[in-house]
Amino acid sequence: MSTQSTPSILFTHRSPQRGFRLLELPPDLAELLASDDPPTLELKSPTHSQNTSASASTAPVPEYVNLCTPNKTYSIRQVQSSNSLHILTPSTGGAVRKDDLSIVAEEEEDADMDRGLNVEGTVTSIAKCGSTLELHTPPEGFSVTGVLSAAARVFGEGVELDGNGDVDVDVDMQGDQDRSTRKILDELFADIPVSKAQCKTGWAEMCGFVIPPGDGATLASPVSSYCWRPSAAKKLEVWKMIVDGAVLQGIDLGKQFLVRDLWRSVLDDDGNEPFPKPLFEAVVRRIRESGDGAGGDLKWASIDKDGCVRWVGETYLEATAPGAGSAISESQLLEAWRDQLPEAWRGDVSLSILPETCYMRPDPKTICFATEADRQKAKKNLPTDNSAAAKKTRNWHELFKNQKRQKR
């Protein structure tokens, strides 16, 4: 049997307690932080402007905090625990004195405890944590499209920009513009609550572009005033001119080509620009075979045929049928879609290559584009319009009948 001759370790409690929050790391992040080259972590949350940018028909953006590595995002959630966790600190020599301790014990045991008191082995509770913070990555990932779209202005018909440089820009000026663009995007992405790599990917997917101030002017605040995203109609216009210019100049878009030659092919006879060059580069960056998001060298490029065909179909649907009220027939979509592509690519057009989340069917014969709000509702199995909600409410008995049939 064990004996009680060994002196006990004295447990003390410090008052007031210190404020600690315990964060549980997933294995992949813990391994990354323990590596020879650990990344810098960032805590990001929606800014006030992002919270107030939601329309009146939608709920405000909830407040939250994400932890971001350079290329991955984790949501932080609080997990309550029925068992409190104590953070202990060991004795440091003269930090604890025997005369300062008040022993809590039965009277008959006081003398024995006093004789066996091990002051040097004292541990002290400095904090009590009733909950922990947990890092979580949702299965559907983190959508950055809505936040980035709200942070950039729409470039479409009737929008005019100040001239920011001609076709032939000298090397020094081009270098200044590139540095300004990188600085603007860095500041923009710093306020987006996902990792920088995910911001770059989202920026490239929506064909975002930057028009920096000319002549070395100081950046104004907010930097989002220099950030633009083209409307669906404008993206189609740029793409159509790219296809026509490639045909006239004999450029095979499926093979490697000089982006500079493709840009010159869209200029008119006097060398005038039909749209800003950064917009052209954003479209090329979106449909090229490989790249690194918002930046990267665009000297050479080749078009990803499969991805481009899919992007053109989705963009055309967004431009012509942005909602249920403007839905078009499937045959109309396929015919117009083919007309937007080079001759050799038209055989690849098929509704099956479009992501199912990008479109809706108001009725069996028509099709329309699904907005980001529609896609979020679809994830939560919510109706995408008020009539569908009313129909679902009135036919509640049909809903239960269908569920009963499925269980069989």
Short mmCIF file of C-alpha atoms in Angstrom, two decimals:
data_model
loop_
_atom_site.label_atom_id
_atom_site.label_comp_id
_atom_site.label_asym_id
_atom_site.label_seq_id
_atom_site.Cartn_x
_atom_site.Cartn_y
_atom_site.Cartn_z
CA MET A 1 0.00 0.00 0.00
CA SER A 2 1.12 3.53 -0.67
CA THR A 3 2.15 5.68 2.24
CA GLN A 4 1.66 9.36 2.96
CA SER A 5 5.25 9.94 4.03
CA THR A 6 6.20 11.76 0.85
CA PRO A 7 5.58 15.52 1.19
CA SER A 8 2.63 16.76 -0.87
CA ILE A 9 2.89 19.39 -3.59
CA LEU A 10 1.26 22.54 -2.32
CA PHE A 11 -1.42 24.03 -4.62
CA THR A 12 -2.09 27.76 -4.27
CA HIS A 13 -4.41 30.22 -5.98
CA ARG A 14 -3.42 33.69 -7.14
CA SER A 15 -5.86 36.54 -6.88
CA PRO A 16 -6.72 38.32 -9.05
CA GLN A 17 -6.53 35.75 -11.82
CA ARG A 18 -4.85 36.61 -15.12
CA GLY A 19 -6.78 36.67 -18.39
CA PHE A 20 -5.89 33.76 -20.68
CA ARG A 21 -7.61 32.28 -23.73
CA LEU A 22 -6.57 28.79 -24.80
CA LEU A 23 -6.43 28.14 -28.54
CA GLU A 24 -6.50 24.57 -29.81
CA LEU A 25 -4.47 24.18 -33.02
CA PRO A 26 -5.25 21.58 -35.70
CA PRO A 27 -2.34 19.19 -36.43
CA ASP A 28 -1.47 20.75 -39.81
CA LEU A 29 -1.16 24.26 -38.35
CA ALA A 30 0.77 23.05 -35.30
CA GLU A 31 3.24 21.28 -37.60
CA LEU A 32 3.56 24.39 -39.76
CA LEU A 33 4.33 26.61 -36.76
CA ALA A 34 6.93 24.12 -35.53
CA SER A 35 8.74 24.09 -38.89
CA ASP A 36 12.03 25.85 -39.58
CA ASP A 37 10.25 28.64 -41.45
CA PRO A 38 6.96 29.33 -39.63
CA PRO A 39 4.56 31.74 -41.33
CA THR A 40 3.14 34.95 -39.94
CA LEU A 41 -0.42 34.51 -38.66
CA GLU A 42 -3.09 37.19 -38.95
CA LEU A 43 -6.35 37.75 -37.11
CA LYS A 44 -8.89 39.23 -39.52
CA SER A 45 -12.50 40.32 -39.13
CA PRO A 46 -14.97 42.19 -41.39
CA THR A 47 -14.49 45.93 -41.36
CA HIS A 48 -17.29 48.38 -40.59
CA SER A 49 -17.74 49.14 -44.29
CA GLN A 50 -18.15 45.45 -45.07
CA ASN A 51 -20.80 45.12 -42.37
CA THR A 52 -22.75 48.09 -43.70
CA SER A 53 -22.41 47.24 -47.40
CA ALA A 54 -25.14 44.61 -47.30
CA SER A 55 -28.35 45.66 -48.98
CA ALA A 56 -31.51 46.29 -47.04
CA SER A 57 -32.99 43.01 -48.25
CA THR A 58 -30.27 40.93 -46.64
CA ALA A 59 -29.19 40.47 -43.06
CA PRO A 60 -26.08 42.38 -41.91
CA VAL A 61 -22.78 40.57 -42.03
CA PRO A 62 -22.21 38.88 -38.65
CA GLU A 63 -19.17 39.81 -36.64
CA TYR A 64 -16.49 37.14 -36.46
CA VAL A 65 -12.74 36.63 -36.39
CA ASN A 66 -10.70 34.38 -38.68
CA LEU A 67 -7.13 33.24 -38.25
CA CYS A 68 -5.21 33.30 -41.52
CA THR A 69 -1.93 31.84 -42.71
CA PRO A 70 -0.57 33.15 -46.04
CA ASN A 71 -2.70 30.60 -47.94
CA LYS A 72 -5.30 29.15 -45.58
CA THR A 73 -8.14 30.44 -43.41
CA TYR A 74 -9.58 29.09 -40.16
CA SER A 75 -12.67 30.36 -38.40
CA ILE A 76 -12.34 30.81 -34.63
CA ARG A 77 -15.18 29.58 -32.47
CA GLN A 78 -15.56 29.35 -28.72
CA VAL A 79 -16.18 25.93 -27.20
CA GLN A 80 -17.55 25.72 -23.67
CA SER A 81 -16.28 23.02 -21.35
CA SER A 82 -17.90 21.51 -18.26
CA ASN A 83 -14.42 20.94 -16.81
CA SER A 84 -12.47 24.09 -16.10
CA LEU A 85 -8.81 24.21 -17.09
CA HIS A 86 -6.30 25.76 -14.71
CA ILE A 87 -3.08 27.35 -15.91
CA LEU A 88 -0.36 26.64 -13.35
CA THR A 89 3.01 28.17 -12.67
CA PRO A 90 5.68 26.49 -10.52
CA SER A 91 7.36 28.06 -7.54
CA THR A 92 10.41 30.18 -8.29
CA GLY A 93 12.42 29.98 -5.10
CA GLY A 94 11.50 32.87 -2.84
CA ALA A 95 8.28 33.71 -4.67
CA VAL A 96 6.22 31.82 -2.07
CA ARG A 97 6.85 32.12 1.68
CA LYS A 98 5.56 29.67 4.23
CA ASP A 99 4.36 32.44 6.56
CA ASP A 100 2.18 33.89 3.78
CA LEU A 101 0.22 30.66 3.27
CA SER A 102 -3.10 29.88 4.87
CA ILE A 103 -3.57 26.10 5.05
CA VAL A 104 -7.11 24.83 4.51
CA ALA A 105 -7.45 21.44 6.27
CA GLU A 106 -8.99 19.63 9.23
CA GLU A 107 -7.64 20.76 12.63
CA GLU A 108 -6.16 17.39 13.49
CA GLU A 109 -4.20 17.35 10.25
CA ASP A 110 -2.78 20.89 10.52
CA ALA A 111 0.26 19.86 12.49
CA ASP A 112 1.19 17.03 10.14
CA MET A 113 0.68 19.18 7.04
CA ASP A 114 2.70 22.00 8.52
CA ARG A 115 5.63 19.67 9.20
CA GLY A 116 5.50 18.24 5.64
CA LEU A 117 4.89 21.51 3.87
CA ASN A 118 6.95 21.65 0.68
CA VAL A 119 7.15 25.33 -0.18
CA GLU A 120 9.75 24.79 -2.87
CA GLY A 121 7.37 22.45 -4.73
CA THR A 122 4.43 24.84 -4.77
CA VAL A 123 2.35 25.29 -7.91
CA THR A 124 0.02 28.25 -8.32
CA SER A 125 -3.12 28.63 -10.40
CA ILE A 126 -2.83 31.93 -12.24
CA ALA A 127 -5.85 31.54 -14.56
CA LYS A 128 -9.01 29.50 -14.85
CA CYS A 129 -10.44 28.85 -18.33
CA GLY A 130 -14.00 27.60 -18.66
CA SER A 131 -13.85 27.60 -22.47
CA THR A 132 -11.34 27.17 -25.29
CA LEU A 133 -10.99 28.61 -28.77
CA GLU A 134 -11.13 26.13 -31.62
CA LEU A 135 -10.02 26.55 -35.24
CA HIS A 136 -12.45 25.28 -37.83
CA THR A 137 -12.50 25.04 -41.63
CA PRO A 138 -16.07 24.69 -42.98
CA PRO A 139 -16.57 21.99 -45.67
CA GLU A 140 -17.75 24.58 -48.21
CA GLY A 141 -14.67 26.73 -47.61
CA PHE A 142 -14.63 30.51 -47.36
CA SER A 143 -16.32 32.63 -50.00
CA VAL A 144 -14.49 35.86 -50.73
CA THR A 145 -16.49 36.87 -53.80
CA GLY A 146 -19.13 38.89 -51.98
CA VAL A 147 -16.67 40.90 -49.87
CA LEU A 148 -14.35 41.63 -52.80
CA SER A 149 -17.29 42.59 -55.03
CA ALA A 150 -18.45 45.08 -52.42
CA ALA A 151 -14.94 46.54 -52.13
CA ALA A 152 -14.55 47.27 -55.87
CA ARG A 153 -16.52 49.59 -58.11
CA VAL A 154 -18.34 48.21 -61.14
CA PHE A 155 -16.86 49.06 -64.53
CA GLY A 156 -19.54 48.91 -67.21
CA GLU A 157 -21.29 50.96 -69.84
CA GLY A 158 -21.10 54.72 -69.33
CA VAL A 159 -18.10 54.55 -66.98
CA GLU A 160 -15.16 56.71 -68.02
CA LEU A 161 -11.74 56.71 -66.40
CA ASP A 162 -9.01 59.30 -66.41
CA GLY A 163 -6.15 58.45 -68.72
CA ASN A 164 -3.44 56.58 -66.86
CA GLY A 165 -0.89 55.94 -69.55
CA ASP A 166 -0.74 55.10 -73.24
CA VAL A 167 0.14 51.89 -75.00
CA ASP A 168 3.81 52.76 -75.08
CA VAL A 169 4.67 53.44 -71.45
CA ASP A 170 8.31 53.87 -70.57
CA VAL A 171 9.87 51.30 -68.28
CA ASP A 172 10.24 53.59 -65.26
CA MET A 173 6.59 54.68 -65.32
CA GLN A 174 5.40 51.10 -65.79
CA GLY A 175 7.47 50.05 -62.80
CA ASP A 176 5.89 52.79 -60.65
CA GLN A 177 2.41 51.68 -61.72
CA ASP A 178 3.16 48.05 -60.90
CA ARG A 179 4.42 49.00 -57.43
CA SER A 180 1.35 51.16 -56.82
CA THR A 181 -0.93 48.33 -57.93
CA ARG A 182 0.74 45.87 -55.56
CA LYS A 183 0.49 48.34 -52.68
CA ILE A 184 -3.19 49.00 -53.35
CA LEU A 185 -4.00 45.28 -53.46
CA ASP A 186 -1.97 44.59 -50.32
CA GLU A 187 -3.95 47.24 -48.43
CA LEU A 188 -7.25 46.02 -49.88
CA PHE A 189 -6.58 42.37 -49.00
CA ALA A 190 -5.48 43.32 -45.48
CA ASP A 191 -9.13 44.15 -44.68
CA ILE A 192 -10.59 40.98 -46.23
CA PRO A 193 -11.10 38.24 -43.59
CA VAL A 194 -9.47 35.41 -45.55
CA SER A 195 -5.87 34.56 -46.43
CA LYS A 196 -3.96 36.61 -48.98
CA ALA A 197 -3.70 33.68 -51.39
CA GLN A 198 -7.48 33.23 -51.32
CA CYS A 199 -7.94 36.96 -51.87
CA LYS A 200 -5.71 36.79 -54.95
CA THR A 201 -7.66 33.86 -56.33
CA GLY A 202 -11.01 35.59 -55.77
CA TRP A 203 -9.70 38.82 -57.30
CA ALA A 204 -8.56 36.99 -60.42
CA GLU A 205 -11.83 35.06 -60.72
CA MET A 206 -13.92 38.23 -60.82
CA CYS A 207 -11.43 39.92 -63.21
CA GLY A 208 -10.65 42.64 -60.70
CA PHE A 209 -8.21 45.33 -61.80
CA VAL A 210 -6.56 48.46 -60.43
CA ILE A 211 -6.21 51.90 -61.97
CA PRO A 212 -3.44 53.51 -59.87
CA PRO A 213 -3.00 57.30 -59.71
CA GLY A 214 -0.74 58.65 -62.42
CA ASP A 215 2.46 60.69 -62.20
CA GLY A 216 3.48 59.23 -58.84
CA ALA A 217 0.54 60.79 -56.99
CA THR A 218 -0.01 59.84 -53.37
CA LEU A 219 -2.59 57.11 -52.76
CA ALA A 220 -5.87 58.41 -51.44
CA SER A 221 -7.97 56.73 -48.78
CA PRO A 222 -9.71 54.36 -49.13
CA VAL A 223 -7.61 52.43 -51.60
CA SER A 224 -10.78 50.70 -52.84
CA SER A 225 -11.42 53.87 -54.88
CA TYR A 226 -8.78 52.56 -57.32
CA CYS A 227 -10.25 49.03 -57.48
CA TRP A 228 -12.66 47.96 -60.20
CA ARG A 229 -14.51 44.87 -61.35
CA PRO A 230 -16.05 44.66 -64.82
CA SER A 231 -19.72 43.95 -65.33
CA ALA A 232 -20.60 40.70 -67.09
CA ALA A 233 -21.44 42.61 -70.27
CA LYS A 234 -18.08 44.38 -70.19
CA LYS A 235 -16.21 41.08 -69.73
CA LEU A 236 -18.00 39.70 -72.79
CA GLU A 237 -17.09 42.81 -74.77
CA VAL A 238 -13.41 42.43 -73.89
CA TRP A 239 -13.48 38.73 -74.71
CA LYS A 240 -15.17 39.33 -78.08
CA MET A 241 -12.51 41.84 -79.07
CA ILE A 242 -9.79 39.42 -77.97
CA VAL A 243 -11.25 36.71 -80.23
CA ASP A 244 -11.63 39.08 -83.20
CA GLY A 245 -8.13 40.51 -82.71
CA ALA A 246 -6.60 37.04 -82.48
CA VAL A 247 -8.25 36.04 -85.77
CA LEU A 248 -6.99 39.17 -87.55
CA GLN A 249 -3.44 38.76 -86.23
CA GLY A 250 -3.31 34.99 -86.68
CA ILE A 251 -2.83 34.33 -82.94
CA ASP A 252 -3.74 30.82 -81.76
CA LEU A 253 -5.23 31.40 -78.30
CA GLY A 254 -4.71 27.74 -77.37
CA LYS A 255 -0.94 28.05 -77.83
CA GLN A 256 1.59 30.31 -76.16
CA PHE A 257 1.52 33.90 -77.42
CA LEU A 258 2.90 37.29 -76.48
CA VAL A 259 0.28 39.18 -74.47
CA ARG A 260 1.68 42.41 -75.87
CA ASP A 261 0.78 41.26 -79.41
CA LEU A 262 -2.74 40.33 -78.33
CA TRP A 263 -3.18 43.75 -76.69
CA ARG A 264 -2.10 45.54 -79.84
CA SER A 265 -4.59 43.47 -81.85
CA VAL A 266 -7.54 45.04 -79.99
CA LEU A 267 -6.43 48.66 -80.59
CA ASP A 268 -7.99 50.65 -83.39
CA ASP A 269 -6.07 51.95 -86.40
CA ASP A 270 -4.99 55.06 -84.50
CA GLY A 271 -3.73 53.04 -81.53
CA ASN A 272 -6.57 54.14 -79.23
CA GLU A 273 -7.54 51.91 -76.34
CA PRO A 274 -11.14 50.58 -76.38
CA PHE A 275 -10.86 49.90 -72.63
CA PRO A 276 -8.15 50.20 -69.95
CA LYS A 277 -5.19 47.88 -70.37
CA PRO A 278 -5.47 46.62 -66.75
CA LEU A 279 -8.97 45.37 -67.61
CA PHE A 280 -7.60 43.49 -70.63
CA GLU A 281 -4.87 41.96 -68.49
CA ALA A 282 -7.42 40.94 -65.84
CA VAL A 283 -9.48 39.02 -68.40
CA VAL A 284 -6.38 37.32 -69.84
CA ARG A 285 -5.23 36.42 -66.32
CA ARG A 286 -8.65 34.91 -65.58
CA ILE A 287 -8.67 32.54 -68.57
CA ARG A 288 -4.99 31.69 -69.00
CA GLU A 289 -3.73 28.18 -68.34
CA SER A 290 -1.73 28.92 -65.20
CA GLY A 291 -0.98 31.85 -62.96
CA ASP A 292 -0.66 33.06 -59.41
CA GLY A 293 -3.85 34.99 -58.91
CA ALA A 294 -3.82 38.76 -58.87
CA GLY A 295 -0.19 39.15 -59.92
CA GLY A 296 2.36 37.35 -62.00
CA ASP A 297 4.18 37.95 -65.24
CA LEU A 298 1.89 38.37 -68.24
CA LYS A 299 4.55 38.53 -70.92
CA TRP A 300 3.57 35.12 -72.27
CA ALA A 301 0.26 33.31 -71.91
CA SER A 302 -1.92 30.60 -73.38
CA ILE A 303 -5.66 30.20 -72.86
CA ASP A 304 -7.08 27.29 -70.89
CA LYS A 305 -9.65 26.14 -73.45
CA ASP A 306 -11.89 24.11 -71.12
CA GLY A 307 -11.89 26.74 -68.39
CA CYS A 308 -12.41 29.55 -70.90
CA VAL A 309 -15.38 27.87 -72.61
CA ARG A 310 -17.02 27.37 -69.22
CA TRP A 311 -16.28 30.96 -68.15
CA VAL A 312 -17.76 32.41 -71.37
CA GLY A 313 -20.98 30.43 -70.91
CA GLU A 314 -21.35 31.49 -67.30
CA THR A 315 -20.53 35.13 -68.11
CA TYR A 316 -23.01 35.23 -71.01
CA LEU A 317 -25.75 33.84 -68.79
CA GLU A 318 -25.00 36.47 -66.14
CA ALA A 319 -25.07 39.27 -68.71
CA THR A 320 -28.28 38.25 -70.48
CA ALA A 321 -30.32 36.48 -67.78
CA PRO A 322 -29.22 37.85 -64.38
CA GLY A 323 -32.44 36.75 -62.66
CA ALA A 324 -35.63 34.74 -62.95
CA GLY A 325 -37.44 37.69 -64.53
CA SER A 326 -35.06 37.66 -67.53
CA ALA A 327 -34.65 33.90 -67.93
CA ILE A 328 -33.95 32.56 -71.44
CA SER A 329 -34.42 29.19 -73.07
CA GLU A 330 -31.65 26.61 -72.95
CA SER A 331 -31.41 26.51 -76.77
CA GLN A 332 -30.98 30.29 -76.87
CA LEU A 333 -28.16 30.07 -74.35
CA LEU A 334 -26.31 27.32 -76.21
CA GLU A 335 -26.59 29.06 -79.59
CA ALA A 336 -25.38 32.44 -78.31
CA TRP A 337 -22.66 30.74 -76.26
CA ARG A 338 -21.19 29.10 -79.37
CA ASP A 339 -21.18 32.44 -81.19
CA GLN A 340 -18.89 33.88 -78.51
CA LEU A 341 -16.13 31.31 -79.11
CA PRO A 342 -13.44 30.64 -81.72
CA GLU A 343 -14.63 28.27 -84.43
CA ALA A 344 -12.51 25.34 -83.23
CA TRP A 345 -13.95 25.55 -79.69
CA ARG A 346 -17.66 25.66 -80.46
CA GLY A 347 -18.10 21.89 -80.33
CA ASP A 348 -17.21 21.91 -76.63
CA VAL A 349 -20.33 23.87 -75.65
CA SER A 350 -22.61 21.90 -73.37
CA LEU A 351 -24.78 22.80 -70.42
CA SER A 352 -23.19 19.92 -68.50
CA ILE A 353 -19.85 21.75 -68.23
CA LEU A 354 -21.40 24.66 -66.29
CA PRO A 355 -21.27 24.39 -62.49
CA GLU A 356 -24.76 23.52 -61.26
CA THR A 357 -24.51 26.29 -58.67
CA CYS A 358 -24.14 29.00 -61.31
CA TYR A 359 -27.64 28.73 -62.77
CA MET A 360 -31.27 28.18 -61.79
CA ARG A 361 -34.33 26.96 -63.67
CA PRO A 362 -37.40 29.10 -62.95
CA ASP A 363 -39.34 26.51 -64.96
CA PRO A 364 -38.33 23.38 -66.92
CA LYS A 365 -37.88 25.30 -70.19
CA THR A 366 -35.91 28.35 -69.06
CA ILE A 367 -32.62 29.06 -67.33
CA CYS A 368 -31.09 32.07 -65.57
CA PHE A 369 -27.96 33.04 -63.64
CA ALA A 370 -27.72 32.30 -59.91
CA THR A 371 -26.34 35.20 -57.91
CA GLU A 372 -24.09 34.77 -54.90
CA ALA A 373 -27.11 35.29 -52.62
CA ASP A 374 -28.99 32.56 -54.51
CA ARG A 375 -26.04 30.19 -54.10
CA GLN A 376 -25.86 30.80 -50.36
CA LYS A 377 -29.59 30.10 -50.08
CA ALA A 378 -29.16 26.90 -52.09
CA LYS A 379 -26.46 25.73 -49.65
CA LYS A 380 -28.93 26.18 -46.80
CA ASN A 381 -31.83 24.62 -48.78
CA LEU A 382 -33.76 27.88 -48.68
CA PRO A 383 -36.14 29.00 -51.47
CA THR A 384 -34.55 31.48 -53.90
CA ASP A 385 -37.65 33.63 -54.36
CA ASN A 386 -40.72 34.68 -52.39
CA SER A 387 -43.19 32.76 -54.55
CA ALA A 388 -41.33 29.53 -53.90
CA ALA A 389 -41.40 30.25 -50.17
CA ALA A 390 -45.14 30.88 -50.26
CA LYS A 391 -45.75 27.73 -52.28
CA LYS A 392 -43.66 25.72 -49.86
CA THR A 393 -45.63 27.14 -46.90
CA ARG A 394 -49.04 26.40 -48.42
CA ASN A 395 -48.10 22.86 -49.44
CA TRP A 396 -46.62 21.76 -46.14
CA HIS A 397 -48.64 18.51 -46.25
CA GLU A 398 -47.05 17.68 -49.62
CA LEU A 399 -43.61 18.26 -48.11
CA PHE A 400 -44.28 15.76 -45.31
CA LYS A 401 -45.75 13.30 -47.77
CA ASN A 402 -42.63 13.48 -49.94
CA GLN A 403 -40.39 12.96 -46.91
CA LYS A 404 -42.43 9.89 -45.95
CA ARG A 405 -42.00 8.46 -49.41
CA GLN A 406 -38.25 8.98 -49.30
CA LYS A 407 -37.95 7.11 -46.01
CA ARG A 408 -39.61 4.10 -47.57
#
